[in-house]
mmCIF file of C-alpha atoms in Angstrom:
data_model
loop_
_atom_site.group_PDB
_atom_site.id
_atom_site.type_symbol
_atom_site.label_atom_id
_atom_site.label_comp_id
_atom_site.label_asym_id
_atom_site.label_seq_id
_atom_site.Cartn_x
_atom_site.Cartn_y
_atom_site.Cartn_z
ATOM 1 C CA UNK A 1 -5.056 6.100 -10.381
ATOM 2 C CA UNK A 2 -8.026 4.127 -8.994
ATOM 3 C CA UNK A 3 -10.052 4.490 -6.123
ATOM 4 C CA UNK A 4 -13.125 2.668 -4.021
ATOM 5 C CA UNK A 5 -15.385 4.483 -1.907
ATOM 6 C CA UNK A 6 -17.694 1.891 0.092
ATOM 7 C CA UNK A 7 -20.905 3.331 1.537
ATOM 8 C CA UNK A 8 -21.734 2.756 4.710
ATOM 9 C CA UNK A 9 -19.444 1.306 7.185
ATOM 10 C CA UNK A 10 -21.944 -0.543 9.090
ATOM 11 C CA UNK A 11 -25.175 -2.321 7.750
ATOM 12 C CA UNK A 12 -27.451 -4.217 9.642
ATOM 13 C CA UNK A 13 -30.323 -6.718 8.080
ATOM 14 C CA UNK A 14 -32.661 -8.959 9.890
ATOM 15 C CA UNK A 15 -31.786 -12.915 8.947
ATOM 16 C CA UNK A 16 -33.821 -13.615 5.645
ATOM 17 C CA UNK A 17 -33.716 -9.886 4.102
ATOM 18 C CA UNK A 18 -31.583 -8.596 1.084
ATOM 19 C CA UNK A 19 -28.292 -7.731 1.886
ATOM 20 C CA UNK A 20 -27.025 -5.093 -0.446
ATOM 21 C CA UNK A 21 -23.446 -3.440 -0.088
ATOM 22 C CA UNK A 22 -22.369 -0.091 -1.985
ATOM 23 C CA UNK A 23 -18.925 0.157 -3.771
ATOM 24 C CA UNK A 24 -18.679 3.058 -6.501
ATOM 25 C CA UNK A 25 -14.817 3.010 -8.050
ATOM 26 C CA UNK A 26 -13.015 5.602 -9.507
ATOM 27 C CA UNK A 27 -10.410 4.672 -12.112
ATOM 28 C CA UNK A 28 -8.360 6.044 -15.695
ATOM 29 C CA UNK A 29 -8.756 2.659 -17.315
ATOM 30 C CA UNK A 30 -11.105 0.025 -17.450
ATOM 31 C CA UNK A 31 -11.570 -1.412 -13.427
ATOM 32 C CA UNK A 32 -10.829 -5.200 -12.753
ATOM 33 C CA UNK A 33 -13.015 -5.183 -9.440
ATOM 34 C CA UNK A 34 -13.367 -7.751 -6.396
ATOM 35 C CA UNK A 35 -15.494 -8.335 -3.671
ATOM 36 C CA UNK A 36 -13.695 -9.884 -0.670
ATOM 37 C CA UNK A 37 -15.088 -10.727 2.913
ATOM 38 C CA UNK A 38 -13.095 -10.942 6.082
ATOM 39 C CA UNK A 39 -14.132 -12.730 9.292
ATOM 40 C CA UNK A 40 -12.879 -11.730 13.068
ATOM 41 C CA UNK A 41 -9.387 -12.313 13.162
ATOM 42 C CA UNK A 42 -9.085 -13.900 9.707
ATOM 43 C CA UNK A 43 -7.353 -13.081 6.300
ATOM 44 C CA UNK A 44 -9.343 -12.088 3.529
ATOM 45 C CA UNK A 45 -11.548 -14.510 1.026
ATOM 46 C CA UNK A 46 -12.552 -13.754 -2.354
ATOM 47 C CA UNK A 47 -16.122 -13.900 -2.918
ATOM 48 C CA UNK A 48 -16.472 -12.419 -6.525
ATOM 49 C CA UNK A 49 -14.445 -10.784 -9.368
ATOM 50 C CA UNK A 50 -15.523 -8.726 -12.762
ATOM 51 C CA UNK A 51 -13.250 -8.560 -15.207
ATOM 52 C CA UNK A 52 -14.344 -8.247 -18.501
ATOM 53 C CA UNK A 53 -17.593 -9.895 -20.440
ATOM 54 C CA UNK A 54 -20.896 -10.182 -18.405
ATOM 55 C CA UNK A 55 -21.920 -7.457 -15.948
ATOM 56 C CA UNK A 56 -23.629 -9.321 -13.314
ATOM 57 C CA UNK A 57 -21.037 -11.938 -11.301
ATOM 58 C CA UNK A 58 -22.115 -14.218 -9.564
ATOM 59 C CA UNK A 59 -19.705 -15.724 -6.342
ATOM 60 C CA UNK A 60 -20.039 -17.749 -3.546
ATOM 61 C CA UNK A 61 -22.407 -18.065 -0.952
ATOM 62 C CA UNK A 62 -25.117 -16.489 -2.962
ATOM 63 C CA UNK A 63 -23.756 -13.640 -3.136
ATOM 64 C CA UNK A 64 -23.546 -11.514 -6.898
ATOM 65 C CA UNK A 65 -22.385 -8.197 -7.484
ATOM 66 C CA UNK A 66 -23.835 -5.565 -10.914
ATOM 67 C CA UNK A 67 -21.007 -3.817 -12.906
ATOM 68 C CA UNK A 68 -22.378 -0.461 -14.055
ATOM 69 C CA UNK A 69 -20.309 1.407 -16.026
ATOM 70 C CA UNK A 70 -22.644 4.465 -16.194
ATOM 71 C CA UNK A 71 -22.812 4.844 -12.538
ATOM 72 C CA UNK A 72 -19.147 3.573 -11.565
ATOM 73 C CA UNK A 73 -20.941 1.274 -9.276
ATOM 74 C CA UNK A 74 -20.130 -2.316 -8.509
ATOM 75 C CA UNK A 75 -22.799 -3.044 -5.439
ATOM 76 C CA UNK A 76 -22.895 -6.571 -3.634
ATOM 77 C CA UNK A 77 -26.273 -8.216 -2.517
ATOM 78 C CA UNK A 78 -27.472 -11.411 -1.679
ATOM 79 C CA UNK A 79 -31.394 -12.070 -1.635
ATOM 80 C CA UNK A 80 -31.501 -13.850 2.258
ATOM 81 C CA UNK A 81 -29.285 -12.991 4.408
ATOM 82 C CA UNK A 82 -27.987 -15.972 6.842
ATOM 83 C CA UNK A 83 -26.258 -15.551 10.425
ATOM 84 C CA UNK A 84 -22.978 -16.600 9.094
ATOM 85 C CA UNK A 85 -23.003 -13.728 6.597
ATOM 86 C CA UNK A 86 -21.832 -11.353 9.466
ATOM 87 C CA UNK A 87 -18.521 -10.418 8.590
ATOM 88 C CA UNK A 88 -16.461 -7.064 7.380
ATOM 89 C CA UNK A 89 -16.581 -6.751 3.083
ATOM 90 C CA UNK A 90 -14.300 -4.895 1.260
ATOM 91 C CA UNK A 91 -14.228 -3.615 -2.510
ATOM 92 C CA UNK A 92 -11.481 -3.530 -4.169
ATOM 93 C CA UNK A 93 -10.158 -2.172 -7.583
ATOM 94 C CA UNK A 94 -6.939 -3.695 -9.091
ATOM 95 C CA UNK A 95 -4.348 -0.845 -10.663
ATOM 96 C CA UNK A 96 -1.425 -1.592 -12.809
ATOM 97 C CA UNK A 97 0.678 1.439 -13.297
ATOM 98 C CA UNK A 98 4.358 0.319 -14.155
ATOM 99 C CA UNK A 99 4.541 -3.317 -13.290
ATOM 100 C CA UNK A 100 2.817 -5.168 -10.622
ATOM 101 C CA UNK A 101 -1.510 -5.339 -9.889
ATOM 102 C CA UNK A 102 -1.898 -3.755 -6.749
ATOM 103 C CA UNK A 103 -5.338 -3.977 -4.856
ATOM 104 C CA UNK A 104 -7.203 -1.024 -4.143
ATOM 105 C CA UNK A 105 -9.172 -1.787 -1.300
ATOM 106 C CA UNK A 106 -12.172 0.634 0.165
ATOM 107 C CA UNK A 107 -12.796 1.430 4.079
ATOM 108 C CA UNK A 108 -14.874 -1.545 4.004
ATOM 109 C CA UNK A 109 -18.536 -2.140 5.574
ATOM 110 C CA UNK A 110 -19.287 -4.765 8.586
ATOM 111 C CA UNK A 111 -22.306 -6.386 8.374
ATOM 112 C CA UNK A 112 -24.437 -7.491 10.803
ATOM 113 C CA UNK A 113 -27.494 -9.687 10.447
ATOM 114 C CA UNK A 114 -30.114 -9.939 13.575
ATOM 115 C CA UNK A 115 -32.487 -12.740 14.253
ATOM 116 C CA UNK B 1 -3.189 -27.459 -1.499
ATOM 117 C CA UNK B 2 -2.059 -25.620 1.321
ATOM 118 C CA UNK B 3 -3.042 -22.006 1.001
ATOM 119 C CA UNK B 4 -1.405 -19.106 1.719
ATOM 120 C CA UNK B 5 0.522 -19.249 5.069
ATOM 121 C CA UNK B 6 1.773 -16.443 7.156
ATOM 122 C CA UNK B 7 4.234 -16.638 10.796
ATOM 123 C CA UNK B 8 4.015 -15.892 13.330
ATOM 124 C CA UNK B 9 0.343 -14.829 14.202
ATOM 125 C CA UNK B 10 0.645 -12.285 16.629
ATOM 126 C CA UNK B 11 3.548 -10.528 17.755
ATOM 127 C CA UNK B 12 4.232 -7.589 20.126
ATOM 128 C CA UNK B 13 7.271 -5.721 19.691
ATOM 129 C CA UNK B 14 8.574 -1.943 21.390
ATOM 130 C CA UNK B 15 9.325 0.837 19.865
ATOM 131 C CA UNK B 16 12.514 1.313 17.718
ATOM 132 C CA UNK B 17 12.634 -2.735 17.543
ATOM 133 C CA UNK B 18 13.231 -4.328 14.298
ATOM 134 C CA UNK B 19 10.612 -7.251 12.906
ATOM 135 C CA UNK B 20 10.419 -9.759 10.455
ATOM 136 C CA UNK B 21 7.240 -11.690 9.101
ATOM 137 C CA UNK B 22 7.262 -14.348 6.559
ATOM 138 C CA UNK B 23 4.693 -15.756 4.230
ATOM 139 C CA UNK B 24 4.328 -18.709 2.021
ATOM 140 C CA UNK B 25 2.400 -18.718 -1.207
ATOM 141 C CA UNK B 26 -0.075 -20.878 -2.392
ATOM 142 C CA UNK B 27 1.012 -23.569 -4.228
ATOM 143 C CA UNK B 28 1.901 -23.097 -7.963
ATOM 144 C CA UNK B 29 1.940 -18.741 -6.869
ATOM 145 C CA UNK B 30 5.161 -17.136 -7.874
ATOM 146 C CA UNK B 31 3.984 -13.490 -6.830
ATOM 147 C CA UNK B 32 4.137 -12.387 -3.521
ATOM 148 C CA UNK B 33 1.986 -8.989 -1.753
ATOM 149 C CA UNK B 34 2.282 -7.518 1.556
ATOM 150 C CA UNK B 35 -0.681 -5.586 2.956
ATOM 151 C CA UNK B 36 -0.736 -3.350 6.045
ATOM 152 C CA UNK B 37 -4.482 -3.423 7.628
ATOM 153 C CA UNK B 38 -5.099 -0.486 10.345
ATOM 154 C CA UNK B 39 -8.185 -1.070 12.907
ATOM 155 C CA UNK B 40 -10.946 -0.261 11.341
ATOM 156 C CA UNK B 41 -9.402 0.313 7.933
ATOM 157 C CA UNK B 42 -8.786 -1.563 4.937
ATOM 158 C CA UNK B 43 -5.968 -2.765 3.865
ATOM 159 C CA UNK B 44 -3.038 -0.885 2.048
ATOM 160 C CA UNK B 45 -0.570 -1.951 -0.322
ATOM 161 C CA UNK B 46 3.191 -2.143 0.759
ATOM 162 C CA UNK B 47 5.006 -3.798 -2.005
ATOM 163 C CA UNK B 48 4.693 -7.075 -4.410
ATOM 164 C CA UNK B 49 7.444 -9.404 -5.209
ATOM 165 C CA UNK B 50 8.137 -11.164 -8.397
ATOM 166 C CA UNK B 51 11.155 -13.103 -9.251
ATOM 167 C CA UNK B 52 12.998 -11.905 -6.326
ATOM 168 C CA UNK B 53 12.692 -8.062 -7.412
ATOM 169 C CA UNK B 54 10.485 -5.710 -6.046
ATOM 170 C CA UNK B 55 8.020 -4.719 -9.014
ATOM 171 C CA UNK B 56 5.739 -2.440 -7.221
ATOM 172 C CA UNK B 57 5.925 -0.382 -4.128
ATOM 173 C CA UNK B 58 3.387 1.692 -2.484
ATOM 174 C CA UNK B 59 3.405 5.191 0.052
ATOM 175 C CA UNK B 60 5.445 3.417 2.855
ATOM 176 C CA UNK B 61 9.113 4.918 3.853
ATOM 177 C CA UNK B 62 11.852 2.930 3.664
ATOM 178 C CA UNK B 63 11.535 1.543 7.146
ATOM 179 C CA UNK B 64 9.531 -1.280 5.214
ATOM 180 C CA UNK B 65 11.807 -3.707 3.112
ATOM 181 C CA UNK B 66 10.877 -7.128 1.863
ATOM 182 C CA UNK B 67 12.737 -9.894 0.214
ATOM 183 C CA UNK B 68 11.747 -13.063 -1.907
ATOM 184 C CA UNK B 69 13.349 -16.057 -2.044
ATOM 185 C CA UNK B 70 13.940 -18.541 -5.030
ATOM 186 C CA UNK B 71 11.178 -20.751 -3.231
ATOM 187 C CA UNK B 72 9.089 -17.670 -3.848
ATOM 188 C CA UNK B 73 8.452 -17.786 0.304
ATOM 189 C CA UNK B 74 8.426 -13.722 1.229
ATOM 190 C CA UNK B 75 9.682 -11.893 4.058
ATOM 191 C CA UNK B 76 8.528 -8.229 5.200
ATOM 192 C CA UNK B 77 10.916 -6.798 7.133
ATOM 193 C CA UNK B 78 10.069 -3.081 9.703
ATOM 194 C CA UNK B 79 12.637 -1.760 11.412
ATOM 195 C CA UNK B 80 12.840 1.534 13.782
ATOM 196 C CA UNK B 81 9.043 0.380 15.013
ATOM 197 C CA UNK B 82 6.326 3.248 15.445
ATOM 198 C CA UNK B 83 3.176 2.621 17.491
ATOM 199 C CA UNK B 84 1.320 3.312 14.152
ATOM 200 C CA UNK B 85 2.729 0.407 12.796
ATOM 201 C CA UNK B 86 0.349 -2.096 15.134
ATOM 202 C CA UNK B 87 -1.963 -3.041 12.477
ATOM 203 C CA UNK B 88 -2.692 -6.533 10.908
ATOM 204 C CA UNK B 89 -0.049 -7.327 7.900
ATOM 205 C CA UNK B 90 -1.745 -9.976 5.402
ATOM 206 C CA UNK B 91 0.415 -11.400 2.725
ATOM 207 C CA UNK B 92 -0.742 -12.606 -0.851
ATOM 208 C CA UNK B 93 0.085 -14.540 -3.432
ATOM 209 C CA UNK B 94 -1.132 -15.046 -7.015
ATOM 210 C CA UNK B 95 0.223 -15.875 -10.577
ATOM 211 C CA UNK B 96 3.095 -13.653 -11.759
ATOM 212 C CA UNK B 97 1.674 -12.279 -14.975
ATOM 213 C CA UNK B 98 0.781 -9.259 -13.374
ATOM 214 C CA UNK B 99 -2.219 -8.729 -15.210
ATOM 215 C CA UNK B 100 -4.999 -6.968 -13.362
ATOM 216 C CA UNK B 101 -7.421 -9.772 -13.362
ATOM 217 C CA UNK B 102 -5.456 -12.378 -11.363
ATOM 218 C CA UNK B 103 -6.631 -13.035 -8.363
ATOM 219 C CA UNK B 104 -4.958 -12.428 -4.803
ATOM 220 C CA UNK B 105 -5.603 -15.337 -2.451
ATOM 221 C CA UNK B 106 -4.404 -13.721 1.148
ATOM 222 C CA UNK B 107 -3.096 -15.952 4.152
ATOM 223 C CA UNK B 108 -4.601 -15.350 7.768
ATOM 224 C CA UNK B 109 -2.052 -12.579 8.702
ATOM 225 C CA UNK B 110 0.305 -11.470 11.661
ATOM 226 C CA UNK B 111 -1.216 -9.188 13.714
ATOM 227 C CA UNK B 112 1.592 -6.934 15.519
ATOM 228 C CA UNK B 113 1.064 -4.478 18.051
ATOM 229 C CA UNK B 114 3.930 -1.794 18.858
ATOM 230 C CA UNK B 115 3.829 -0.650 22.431
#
């Protein structure tokens, strides 16, 4: 079984400040996991994936997200945060247990960025 | 390329009504996912569709039934209503290998609210 526990449900940066979003996983074989982002009263959009190879991913919008294997962590940051960055982001961890690859997805974390 | 499309947007239904939303995958997508999104929460697996057949299902009763067509369009289908079941439903598609690295691309959802 897999599982995603996001940290923090709300974070809130100042415009031009690292944004950095917590996602630890939990899983019985080795995790495919995604970043997506979801704004007001939209579907979601995939900014990043790890699936095998190099640890640190690198997506859109400047975002990039660290695979660490020794501390079941796959956080999200982005060096300067923008205004348009203010959205809900949710980790998720993809399971395949008889057929099909379900999406995991954690609580997710809105974040808010202030002038 | 039209992405993934989802009818109607928003729907309000009453309790012990029957509903019916429909999706249409991205082009070239031959897998099909439903996903029920509480307020606040993120969003939980219902079922995927591949080749017409169900292939995975997740903890929802039997209230929630889907269908896919030879078009590979999708329909999710709730009958006997409950107010918990206001939430936003997001559909998506992806390749149909299955394989745990493929990526979901969701449409924009139907929000439906249960009074």
């Amino acid at each position: 079984a897999q599982s995603v526990t996001q940290l923090g449900s709300h974070v809130s940066v100042s415009e031009g400040a690292l944004v950095l979003l917590r996602c630890n996983y939990s899983s019985s074989v080795p995790p495919y996991l995604f970043w997506y982002v979801q704004y007001p009263n939209q579907g979601l959009q995939l900014l990043l994936k790890y699936t095998t190879g190099a640890t640190l991913v690198k997506g859109i919008n400047g975002f990039e997200a660290e695979f660490k294997k020794s501390e079941t962590s796959f956080h999200l940051t982005k060096p300067s945060a923008h205004m348009s960055d203010a959205a809900e982001y949710f980790c998720a961890v993809s399971g395949y247990t008889g057929g099909g690859n379900k999406l995991t997805f954690g609580t997710g974390t809105q974040l808010k960025v202030e002038l | 390329d039209a992405g993934v499309t989802q009818s109607p947007t928003h729907l309000i239904k009453t309790r012990g009504q029957q509903v019916t939303l429909r999706c249409s995958p991205k082009s070239g997508h031959d897998t099909v996912s439903w996903y029920q999104q509480a307020l606040g929460q993120g969003p939980q697996f219902i079922f995927q569709y591949y080749e017409e057949e169900e292939r995975q299902r997740g903890n929802f009763p039997d209230r929630f039934s889907g269908h896919q067509f030879p078009n590979y369009s999708s329909e999710l289908n709730v009958n006997a209503l409950l107010l918990g079941d206001s939430a936003l439903y997001l559909c998506a598609s992806s390749l149909g290998s299955a394989s745990r690295w493929e990526t979901q691309y969701f449409g924009p959802g139907t929000r439906l609210l249960v009074l």
